[in-house]
Amino acid sequence: MNRRDSLKAIGLTAISAGLVLEACKPGKEKIVKVEEEAQPGRQDFEIARDKKLNSYKFFNDHEMATITVLVDIIIPKDDKSGSASEAKVPDFIEFIVKDMPEHQTPMRGGLKWLDLQCLNRFEKTFKDASLSQQIEMVDDIAYPEKVKPGLAQGVAFFNLMRNLTASGFYTTEIGVNDLGYIGNVPNRWEGVPADVLKQYGMEGV
């Protein structure tokens, strides 16, 4: 089972169906306004809250670059659909940690932990390590049942990162298409099934 398929197997309980990714871009008030018009049921306080959250950044450039690498390791581009970063999942995560402040310390602490681990192993931060080194680091914290002693903090951080990545990706058009979801479609009536007609002796009728 590949990484993308593994993600489909986990429960995406953190997904919020009403959260539109394009409205989460920091500083993009024009985009937010468009989404407001697309959701006329939103209240004034919700609009004001989103504008406030979009008015500042939480993660610095280094942290955002690290998040971008991580989300693309979790959901890479394949021949079926784009990667997590192409679906703008880093912007989603930036918005979520501002909207849900309880994620701020675990995320920032986890990113620092990841860099310290890579500096000790490879003398490079995670984002500057080679792809093989990044995968090695991720593999050590991606599977809780196989985790080595001393990596519990990394496992907790990666679980949160994986959940946020999946939530962000599968609430975008790219993610929905990847799942193959086509929404509600009308049924096509093709008559009574042949085996039912035969059962009641009406196959020739």
Tab-separated table of C-alpha atoms in Angstrom:
chain	number	residue	atom	x	y	z
A	1	MET	CA	0.000	0.000	0.000
A	2	ASN	CA	1.489	3.359	-1.007
A	3	ARG	CA	1.380	6.579	0.994
A	4	ARG	CA	-1.657	7.926	-0.802
A	5	ASP	CA	-3.599	4.694	-0.317
A	6	SER	CA	-2.572	4.596	3.341
A	7	LEU	CA	-4.089	8.009	3.842
A	8	LYS	CA	-7.373	6.890	2.318
A	9	ALA	CA	-7.516	4.127	4.930
A	10	ILE	CA	-7.360	6.483	7.940
A	11	GLY	CA	-10.431	8.160	9.324
A	12	LEU	CA	-10.624	11.773	8.162
A	13	THR	CA	-12.569	12.917	11.215
A	14	ALA	CA	-10.956	16.349	11.194
A	15	ILE	CA	-12.451	17.318	7.835
A	16	SER	CA	-14.736	20.342	7.900
A	17	ALA	CA	-16.907	20.231	4.796
A	18	GLY	CA	-17.772	23.904	5.033
A	19	LEU	CA	-14.184	25.120	4.897
A	20	VAL	CA	-13.222	26.290	1.410
A	21	LEU	CA	-9.481	26.169	0.798
A	22	GLU	CA	-9.284	29.176	-1.471
A	23	ALA	CA	-10.687	31.340	1.290
A	24	CYS	CA	-7.746	30.410	3.483
A	25	LYS	CA	-5.022	32.249	1.577
A	26	PRO	CA	-3.460	34.879	3.830
A	27	GLY	CA	-3.930	38.412	2.572
A	28	LYS	CA	-6.251	37.411	-0.277
A	29	GLU	CA	-9.260	39.522	0.732
A	30	LYS	CA	-10.599	39.510	-2.798
A	31	ILE	CA	-10.719	35.714	-2.741
A	32	VAL	CA	-12.384	35.736	0.666
A	33	LYS	CA	-15.041	38.110	-0.671
A	34	VAL	CA	-15.774	35.756	-3.542
A	35	GLU	CA	-16.251	32.872	-1.122
A	36	GLU	CA	-18.543	35.047	1.028
A	37	GLU	CA	-20.769	35.569	-1.987
A	38	ALA	CA	-20.707	31.832	-2.700
A	39	GLN	CA	-21.879	31.127	0.888
A	40	PRO	CA	-24.716	33.582	1.544
A	41	GLY	CA	-25.627	31.819	4.787
A	42	ARG	CA	-22.457	32.989	6.529
A	43	GLN	CA	-22.902	35.481	9.350
A	44	ASP	CA	-21.095	38.800	9.685
A	45	PHE	CA	-19.014	37.600	12.642
A	46	GLU	CA	-17.776	34.632	10.577
A	47	ILE	CA	-16.709	36.919	7.748
A	48	ALA	CA	-14.988	39.273	10.186
A	49	ARG	CA	-13.198	36.368	11.873
A	50	ASP	CA	-11.862	35.027	8.565
A	51	LYS	CA	-10.625	38.469	7.549
A	52	LYS	CA	-8.820	38.786	10.871
A	53	LEU	CA	-7.207	35.353	10.533
A	54	ASN	CA	-6.126	36.109	6.962
A	55	SER	CA	-4.570	39.442	7.977
A	56	TYR	CA	-1.421	37.943	9.543
A	57	LYS	CA	0.936	34.981	9.238
A	58	PHE	CA	1.680	32.445	11.945
A	59	PHE	CA	4.383	30.294	10.331
A	60	ASN	CA	7.610	31.881	9.133
A	61	ASP	CA	9.064	31.195	5.680
A	62	HIS	CA	11.292	28.352	6.915
A	63	GLU	CA	8.391	26.642	8.659
A	64	MET	CA	6.153	26.987	5.604
A	65	ALA	CA	8.873	25.521	3.380
A	66	THR	CA	9.212	22.581	5.777
A	67	ILE	CA	5.443	22.053	5.831
A	68	THR	CA	5.388	22.102	2.023
A	69	VAL	CA	8.002	19.348	1.847
A	70	LEU	CA	6.160	17.283	4.442
A	71	VAL	CA	2.719	17.479	2.839
A	72	ASP	CA	4.163	16.431	-0.521
A	73	ILE	CA	5.816	13.426	1.088
A	74	ILE	CA	2.479	12.494	2.653
A	75	ILE	CA	0.474	13.054	-0.554
A	76	PRO	CA	2.810	13.250	-3.559
A	77	LYS	CA	1.774	13.932	-7.113
A	78	ASP	CA	0.996	10.816	-9.105
A	79	ASP	CA	-0.507	9.937	-12.463
A	80	LYS	CA	-4.011	10.370	-11.046
A	81	SER	CA	-3.880	13.748	-9.322
A	82	GLY	CA	-1.712	16.579	-8.070
A	83	SER	CA	0.271	16.795	-4.860
A	84	ALA	CA	-0.816	18.255	-1.545
A	85	SER	CA	1.091	21.476	-2.179
A	86	GLU	CA	-0.568	21.829	-5.584
A	87	ALA	CA	-3.878	21.648	-3.717
A	88	LYS	CA	-2.549	24.466	-1.494
A	89	VAL	CA	-2.596	22.347	1.647
A	90	PRO	CA	0.171	24.455	3.308
A	91	ASP	CA	-2.177	27.463	3.117
A	92	PHE	CA	-4.935	25.343	4.652
A	93	ILE	CA	-2.659	24.356	7.550
A	94	GLU	CA	-1.609	27.983	8.058
A	95	PHE	CA	-5.280	28.952	8.353
A	96	ILE	CA	-6.232	26.056	10.621
A	97	VAL	CA	-3.553	26.738	13.251
A	98	LYS	CA	-4.765	30.324	13.484
A	99	ASP	CA	-8.403	29.248	13.651
A	100	MET	CA	-7.609	26.459	16.157
A	101	PRO	CA	-4.792	27.840	18.358
A	102	GLU	CA	-4.453	24.568	20.267
A	103	HIS	CA	-2.532	23.276	17.225
A	104	GLN	CA	0.042	26.077	17.294
A	105	THR	CA	2.399	24.760	19.976
A	106	PRO	CA	2.319	21.116	18.769
A	107	MET	CA	2.953	22.211	15.187
A	108	ARG	CA	5.711	24.715	15.883
A	109	GLY	CA	7.318	22.437	18.440
A	110	GLY	CA	7.103	19.488	16.056
A	111	LEU	CA	8.751	21.414	13.223
A	112	LYS	CA	11.618	22.412	15.524
A	113	TRP	CA	11.931	18.845	16.776
A	114	LEU	CA	12.134	17.619	13.186
A	115	ASP	CA	14.883	20.080	12.331
A	116	LEU	CA	16.900	19.154	15.427
A	117	GLN	CA	16.645	15.469	14.575
A	118	CYS	CA	17.847	16.115	11.031
A	119	LEU	CA	20.658	18.393	12.186
A	120	ASN	CA	21.867	15.644	14.504
A	121	ARG	CA	21.610	12.968	11.802
A	122	PHE	CA	22.498	14.788	8.608
A	123	GLU	CA	23.855	18.192	9.700
A	124	LYS	CA	21.027	19.780	7.703
A	125	THR	CA	17.535	20.971	8.512
A	126	PHE	CA	14.703	18.810	7.244
A	127	LYS	CA	13.885	20.985	4.243
A	128	ASP	CA	17.540	21.112	3.193
A	129	ALA	CA	18.159	17.382	3.557
A	130	SER	CA	18.133	15.108	0.513
A	131	LEU	CA	14.897	13.369	-0.438
A	132	SER	CA	16.214	10.007	0.749
A	133	GLN	CA	17.159	11.561	4.113
A	134	GLN	CA	13.734	13.186	4.406
A	135	ILE	CA	11.999	9.885	3.674
A	136	GLU	CA	14.205	8.113	6.218
A	137	MET	CA	13.221	10.645	8.862
A	138	VAL	CA	9.532	10.447	8.010
A	139	ASP	CA	9.519	6.641	7.994
A	140	ASP	CA	10.846	6.673	11.564
A	141	ILE	CA	7.821	8.624	12.826
A	142	ALA	CA	5.045	7.677	10.398
A	143	TYR	CA	4.273	4.230	11.820
A	144	PRO	CA	3.482	4.366	15.572
A	145	GLU	CA	3.558	0.595	15.977
A	146	LYS	CA	7.175	0.512	14.755
A	147	VAL	CA	8.493	3.655	16.445
A	148	LYS	CA	11.911	3.519	18.067
A	149	PRO	CA	12.442	4.740	21.665
A	150	GLY	CA	12.823	8.506	21.966
A	151	LEU	CA	10.722	9.411	18.935
A	152	ALA	CA	7.308	9.690	20.609
A	153	GLN	CA	7.172	13.477	20.148
A	154	GLY	CA	7.862	13.060	16.459
A	155	VAL	CA	5.099	10.471	16.111
A	156	ALA	CA	2.568	12.791	17.764
A	157	PHE	CA	3.628	15.659	15.505
A	158	PHE	CA	3.482	13.568	12.349
A	159	ASN	CA	0.039	12.197	13.235
A	160	LEU	CA	-1.226	15.776	13.501
A	161	MET	CA	0.519	16.774	10.264
A	162	ARG	CA	-0.908	13.765	8.425
A	163	ASN	CA	-4.446	14.476	9.661
A	164	LEU	CA	-4.259	18.147	8.669
A	165	THR	CA	-2.784	17.240	5.284
A	166	ALA	CA	-5.511	14.702	4.556
A	167	SER	CA	-8.220	17.079	5.765
A	168	GLY	CA	-6.907	19.884	3.589
A	169	PHE	CA	-6.322	17.761	0.505
A	170	TYR	CA	-9.596	15.859	0.470
A	171	THR	CA	-11.692	19.016	0.834
A	172	THR	CA	-10.316	20.475	-2.400
A	173	GLU	CA	-11.321	19.805	-5.991
A	174	ILE	CA	-8.082	17.882	-6.564
A	175	GLY	CA	-8.736	15.686	-3.535
A	176	VAL	CA	-12.393	15.042	-4.340
A	177	ASN	CA	-11.441	14.031	-7.875
A	178	ASP	CA	-8.749	11.752	-6.462
A	179	LEU	CA	-11.387	9.941	-4.416
A	180	GLY	CA	-13.540	9.564	-7.524
A	181	TYR	CA	-16.536	11.134	-5.800
A	182	ILE	CA	-19.117	12.311	-8.351
A	183	GLY	CA	-21.831	13.543	-6.014
A	184	ASN	CA	-25.527	12.843	-6.300
A	185	VAL	CA	-26.534	11.605	-9.752
A	186	PRO	CA	-29.996	10.527	-10.971
A	187	ASN	CA	-30.673	6.825	-11.277
A	188	ARG	CA	-31.461	5.394	-14.684
A	189	TRP	CA	-34.496	3.091	-14.742
A	190	GLU	CA	-33.894	0.151	-17.019
A	191	GLY	CA	-37.011	-1.820	-16.127
A	192	VAL	CA	-37.586	-4.801	-13.872
A	193	PRO	CA	-34.511	-7.047	-13.681
A	194	ALA	CA	-34.710	-10.160	-15.906
A	195	ASP	CA	-34.317	-12.576	-12.988
A	196	VAL	CA	-37.306	-11.019	-11.205
A	197	LEU	CA	-39.479	-11.257	-14.353
A	198	LYS	CA	-38.475	-14.905	-14.755
A	199	GLN	CA	-39.297	-15.637	-11.122
A	200	TYR	CA	-42.885	-14.486	-11.701
A	201	GLY	CA	-43.222	-16.023	-15.169
A	202	MET	CA	-43.388	-12.664	-16.866
A	203	GLU	CA	-40.214	-12.752	-18.935
A	204	GLY	CA	-42.167	-12.775	-22.188
A	205	VAL	CA	-44.579	-10.029	-21.234
